[in-house]
């Protein structure tokens, strides 16, 4: 009888421990996205034309280049758990679910996702840029993101249109440090059928899908996912090999034409390439 009582007591204690352990796991926690912008394996250091400190890259076409400014918009973030269930993170709210990654500001290289449901996550999806239905400079609907993107040191609004710049790269190339200025963003065109409403021109938004290197375990821990953006892809991407030349207007690509070549390199073509320049560098639980 003593042994039976002992086993019953041990069972009750074990169940109590398990119950307390389960109760201590929060129903949600934060996930931090950290962005490491690189040329290959080297984190980019920005610099002026004659900077001795700026990180220099050489393309597959042997064009030497470096950046003075590097910014891009991340939005439409979704996490997929081990059961294949997708958790959308404020995908219809730019104020709560979008950010401008800015290489010049350390604080802008991390973005915290709040109140992510407890689960093991195996994949992340996000947009490079802003999807069409939200890509208007609507200060009333999204005042915070409008202000962030339009700040003097950010300037991610088009001067000539109602949408956002999705990426903004300023820098220099060649032995004489010729100016490099590449901006991308969706454009509008006049209706070819003569209608009064504008129609979609270049669609520069790209949806990125990345498998995590190990599960991000949200619950008792708040994981950090480091996403690498390798800007070697700008000129030497999986889709297009680009040569900078004043004759083809690539060094000053702000809209239409050559923009698609750039966008397909850094954001993927949406078909055979859904990663573009992005990859998962690490997951820390």
Coordinates of C-alpha atoms in Angstrom, one line a residue:
X1 CA 0.0 0.0 0.0
X2 CA 2.9 2.3 0.8
X3 CA 4.4 1.7 -2.6
X4 CA 1.0 2.3 -4.3
X5 CA 0.7 5.6 -2.4
X6 CA 4.2 6.6 -3.4
X7 CA 3.5 5.9 -7.1
X8 CA 0.3 7.9 -7.0
X9 CA 2.1 10.8 -5.3
X10 CA 4.8 10.8 -8.0
X11 CA 2.2 10.7 -10.8
X12 CA 0.4 13.7 -9.3
X13 CA 3.7 15.6 -8.9
X14 CA 4.7 14.8 -12.6
X15 CA 1.3 15.9 -13.9
X16 CA 1.6 19.1 -11.9
X17 CA 5.0 19.9 -13.3
X18 CA 3.8 19.2 -16.9
X19 CA 0.8 21.4 -16.3
X20 CA 2.8 24.3 -14.8
X21 CA 5.3 24.0 -17.7
X22 CA 2.6 24.2 -20.3
X23 CA 0.9 27.1 -18.5
X24 CA 4.2 29.0 -18.5
X25 CA 4.5 29.0 -22.3
X26 CA 3.0 32.3 -23.6
X27 CA 0.4 32.1 -26.4
X28 CA 2.5 34.5 -28.4
X29 CA 5.9 36.1 -28.5
X30 CA 8.0 38.4 -30.7
X31 CA 10.1 37.5 -33.7
X32 CA 12.9 39.8 -34.8
X33 CA 13.8 40.1 -38.5
X34 CA 17.4 41.2 -38.9
X35 CA 18.7 42.3 -42.4
X36 CA 22.3 41.8 -43.4
X37 CA 23.0 43.6 -46.6
X38 CA 26.1 42.3 -48.3
X39 CA 28.3 41.9 -51.4
X40 CA 28.8 38.2 -51.3
X41 CA 29.9 37.4 -47.8
X42 CA 30.9 40.9 -46.9
X43 CA 28.5 43.3 -45.1
X44 CA 28.2 46.5 -47.0
X45 CA 29.8 49.7 -45.7
X46 CA 28.5 52.8 -47.5
X47 CA 30.8 55.6 -48.7
X48 CA 31.1 58.6 -50.9
X49 CA 32.8 58.6 -54.3
X50 CA 36.4 58.5 -53.1
X51 CA 35.8 56.8 -49.8
X52 CA 38.6 54.5 -48.6
X53 CA 36.2 52.6 -46.3
X54 CA 33.3 51.8 -48.6
X55 CA 32.8 48.1 -49.5
X56 CA 33.7 47.6 -53.2
X57 CA 32.2 44.9 -55.4
X58 CA 33.1 43.6 -58.8
X59 CA 30.4 42.2 -61.0
X60 CA 30.6 39.2 -63.3
X61 CA 31.3 41.7 -66.1
X62 CA 34.2 43.1 -64.2
X63 CA 32.5 46.4 -63.3
X64 CA 33.7 47.8 -60.0
X65 CA 31.0 49.6 -57.9
X66 CA 30.1 50.7 -54.4
X67 CA 27.1 52.3 -52.7
X68 CA 26.6 55.6 -50.9
X69 CA 22.9 54.9 -50.1
X70 CA 21.0 51.7 -49.8
X71 CA 17.3 51.4 -48.9
X72 CA 14.4 49.1 -49.6
X73 CA 10.8 48.4 -48.4
X74 CA 9.7 45.2 -46.8
X75 CA 6.0 44.5 -46.4
X76 CA 3.3 41.8 -46.6
X77 CA 5.1 39.5 -44.1
X78 CA 3.8 36.0 -43.5
X79 CA 5.2 33.2 -41.4
X80 CA 4.4 29.6 -42.1
X81 CA 4.3 27.0 -39.3
X82 CA 5.3 23.3 -39.3
X83 CA 1.7 22.4 -40.1
X84 CA 1.7 24.5 -43.2
X85 CA -0.6 27.2 -41.7
X86 CA 0.2 30.7 -42.8
X87 CA 0.2 33.6 -40.3
X88 CA -0.2 37.0 -42.0
X89 CA 1.4 39.9 -40.1
X90 CA -0.6 43.0 -40.6
X91 CA -0.5 42.5 -44.3
X92 CA -3.1 45.1 -45.1
X93 CA -1.6 47.8 -42.7
X94 CA 1.6 49.5 -43.8
X95 CA 1.8 51.3 -40.4
X96 CA 1.9 48.0 -38.5
X97 CA 3.4 45.6 -41.1
X98 CA 5.9 47.4 -43.3
X99 CA 9.4 48.9 -42.8
X100 CA 12.1 50.7 -44.7
X101 CA 15.4 48.9 -44.4
X102 CA 18.2 51.6 -44.4
X103 CA 21.8 50.5 -44.4
X104 CA 22.9 53.9 -43.0
X105 CA 20.9 53.4 -39.8
X106 CA 21.6 50.4 -37.5
X107 CA 18.1 50.6 -36.0
X108 CA 16.6 50.3 -39.4
X109 CA 18.3 46.9 -40.0
X110 CA 16.0 45.1 -37.5
X111 CA 12.2 44.9 -37.5
X112 CA 10.3 43.3 -34.6
X113 CA 7.1 41.3 -35.3
X114 CA 4.9 41.5 -32.2
X115 CA 2.5 38.8 -30.8
X116 CA 3.3 36.0 -33.2
X117 CA 1.3 32.9 -32.1
X118 CA 3.3 30.1 -30.4
X119 CA 4.4 27.6 -32.9
X120 CA 7.4 26.2 -34.8
X121 CA 7.8 28.2 -38.0
X122 CA 9.6 26.7 -41.0
X123 CA 9.2 29.4 -43.7
X124 CA 8.9 33.1 -44.2
X125 CA 7.3 35.1 -47.0
X126 CA 7.5 38.8 -47.6
X127 CA 7.2 41.5 -50.2
X128 CA 10.0 43.5 -51.7
X129 CA 8.1 46.7 -52.2
X130 CA 4.4 47.4 -51.6
X131 CA 1.6 45.3 -53.3
X132 CA -0.6 47.1 -55.8
X133 CA -3.7 47.6 -53.6
X134 CA -1.7 49.5 -50.9
X135 CA 0.8 51.3 -53.1
X136 CA -0.7 54.8 -52.9
X137 CA 0.6 57.7 -50.8
X138 CA -2.3 57.6 -48.4
X139 CA -1.4 59.7 -45.4
X140 CA -4.8 59.3 -43.8
X141 CA -4.8 55.5 -43.9
X142 CA -1.1 55.0 -43.1
X143 CA 0.3 58.2 -41.6
X144 CA 3.3 56.5 -39.9
X145 CA 4.6 54.7 -42.9
X146 CA 3.9 57.7 -45.1
X147 CA 6.0 59.8 -42.8
X148 CA 8.7 57.2 -42.4
X149 CA 9.1 56.7 -46.2
X150 CA 8.9 60.4 -47.0
X151 CA 11.4 61.7 -44.4
X152 CA 14.2 63.8 -45.8
X153 CA 16.8 61.1 -45.0
X154 CA 14.7 58.3 -46.5
X155 CA 12.9 59.8 -49.6
X156 CA 11.0 56.6 -50.6
X157 CA 8.2 58.6 -52.3
X158 CA 8.2 59.0 -56.1
X159 CA 8.3 62.7 -57.0
X160 CA 6.2 62.1 -60.1
X161 CA 3.6 59.6 -58.9
X162 CA 1.4 58.5 -56.1
X163 CA 3.3 55.4 -55.1
X164 CA 6.4 54.4 -53.1
X165 CA 9.9 53.7 -54.2
X166 CA 10.6 50.1 -53.4
X167 CA 14.4 50.2 -53.6
X168 CA 16.8 53.1 -53.7
X169 CA 20.4 52.6 -54.5
X170 CA 22.9 55.4 -55.0
X171 CA 26.6 54.9 -55.6
X172 CA 29.4 55.0 -58.0
X173 CA 31.0 52.7 -60.6
X174 CA 34.1 52.4 -62.8
X175 CA 37.6 53.9 -62.5
X176 CA 36.2 57.5 -62.7
X177 CA 33.5 56.9 -60.1
X178 CA 30.6 57.6 -62.4
X179 CA 27.3 58.1 -60.6
X180 CA 25.0 55.2 -60.1
X181 CA 21.3 55.8 -59.3
X182 CA 18.9 52.9 -59.3
X183 CA 15.4 53.4 -58.0
X184 CA 12.6 50.8 -58.4
X185 CA 8.8 50.9 -57.9
X186 CA 5.6 50.1 -59.7
X187 CA 4.5 52.5 -62.3
X188 CA 1.2 53.6 -64.0
X189 CA 0.6 54.0 -67.7
X190 CA -2.1 55.6 -69.8
X191 CA -4.8 53.2 -70.8
X192 CA -3.9 51.9 -74.3
X193 CA -7.6 51.7 -75.1
X194 CA -8.1 55.4 -74.5
X195 CA -9.7 55.2 -71.1
X196 CA -9.3 58.0 -68.6
X197 CA -8.0 55.8 -65.8
X198 CA -4.4 54.8 -65.6
X199 CA -3.4 51.1 -65.8
X200 CA -0.6 49.1 -64.3
X201 CA 2.7 49.8 -66.0
X202 CA 5.8 48.1 -64.5
X203 CA 4.9 45.9 -61.6
X204 CA 8.0 46.1 -59.4
X205 CA 6.6 44.3 -56.4
X206 CA 8.1 40.9 -55.8
X207 CA 7.0 38.2 -53.4
X208 CA 9.9 36.4 -51.7
X209 CA 9.7 32.9 -50.2
X210 CA 12.5 31.6 -48.0
X211 CA 12.8 28.3 -46.1
X212 CA 14.3 28.7 -42.6
X213 CA 17.6 27.0 -41.9
X214 CA 16.1 25.7 -38.7
X215 CA 12.6 26.0 -37.1
X216 CA 11.9 29.4 -35.4
X217 CA 10.4 28.2 -32.1
X218 CA 8.0 30.9 -31.0
X219 CA 6.7 30.6 -27.4
X220 CA 9.0 30.5 -24.5
X221 CA 11.6 32.1 -26.7
X222 CA 11.5 35.0 -29.2
X223 CA 13.5 34.0 -32.2
X224 CA 15.7 36.2 -34.3
X225 CA 15.8 35.5 -38.1
X226 CA 18.7 37.0 -40.0
X227 CA 17.9 37.6 -43.6
X228 CA 20.8 38.1 -46.0
X229 CA 20.4 40.4 -49.0
X230 CA 23.3 39.9 -51.4
X231 CA 23.5 43.0 -53.6
X232 CA 26.0 41.3 -55.8
X233 CA 22.7 40.2 -57.5
X234 CA 22.0 43.8 -58.6
X235 CA 24.3 43.4 -61.6
X236 CA 25.1 39.7 -61.5
X237 CA 21.7 38.1 -60.7
X238 CA 20.3 34.7 -61.5
X239 CA 18.1 36.2 -64.2
X240 CA 20.0 39.0 -65.8
X241 CA 23.7 40.1 -66.2
X242 CA 23.8 43.9 -66.4
X243 CA 26.5 46.2 -67.7
X244 CA 26.4 49.8 -66.4
X245 CA 26.8 52.3 -69.2
X246 CA 25.5 55.8 -69.9
X247 CA 24.5 54.6 -73.3
X248 CA 21.9 52.2 -72.0
X249 CA 20.7 54.4 -69.2
X250 CA 21.2 51.7 -66.6
X251 CA 23.2 53.9 -64.2
X252 CA 20.1 56.2 -63.9
X253 CA 17.2 53.7 -63.8
X254 CA 14.3 55.2 -62.0
X255 CA 11.3 53.8 -63.9
X256 CA 10.1 51.6 -66.7
X257 CA 12.3 50.0 -69.3
X258 CA 15.5 48.7 -67.7
X259 CA 13.9 48.6 -64.3
X260 CA 12.5 45.1 -64.8
X261 CA 16.0 43.8 -65.3
X262 CA 17.1 45.1 -62.0
X263 CA 13.9 44.0 -60.1
X264 CA 14.1 40.5 -61.5
X265 CA 17.7 40.2 -60.2
X266 CA 17.1 41.5 -56.7
X267 CA 13.5 40.3 -56.2
X268 CA 13.3 37.3 -58.4
X269 CA 11.2 36.9 -61.5
X270 CA 8.3 35.4 -59.6
X271 CA 8.5 32.2 -61.6
X272 CA 11.8 30.3 -61.7
X273 CA 13.2 32.5 -59.0
X274 CA 11.2 33.4 -55.9
X275 CA 14.2 34.4 -53.7
X276 CA 16.0 37.0 -55.6
X277 CA 19.0 38.3 -53.6
X278 CA 17.6 37.0 -50.3
X279 CA 18.5 34.0 -48.2
X280 CA 18.3 32.9 -44.6
X281 CA 21.6 33.5 -42.8
X282 CA 20.6 32.1 -39.4
X283 CA 17.8 31.5 -36.9
X284 CA 18.5 32.1 -33.2
X285 CA 15.9 30.7 -30.8

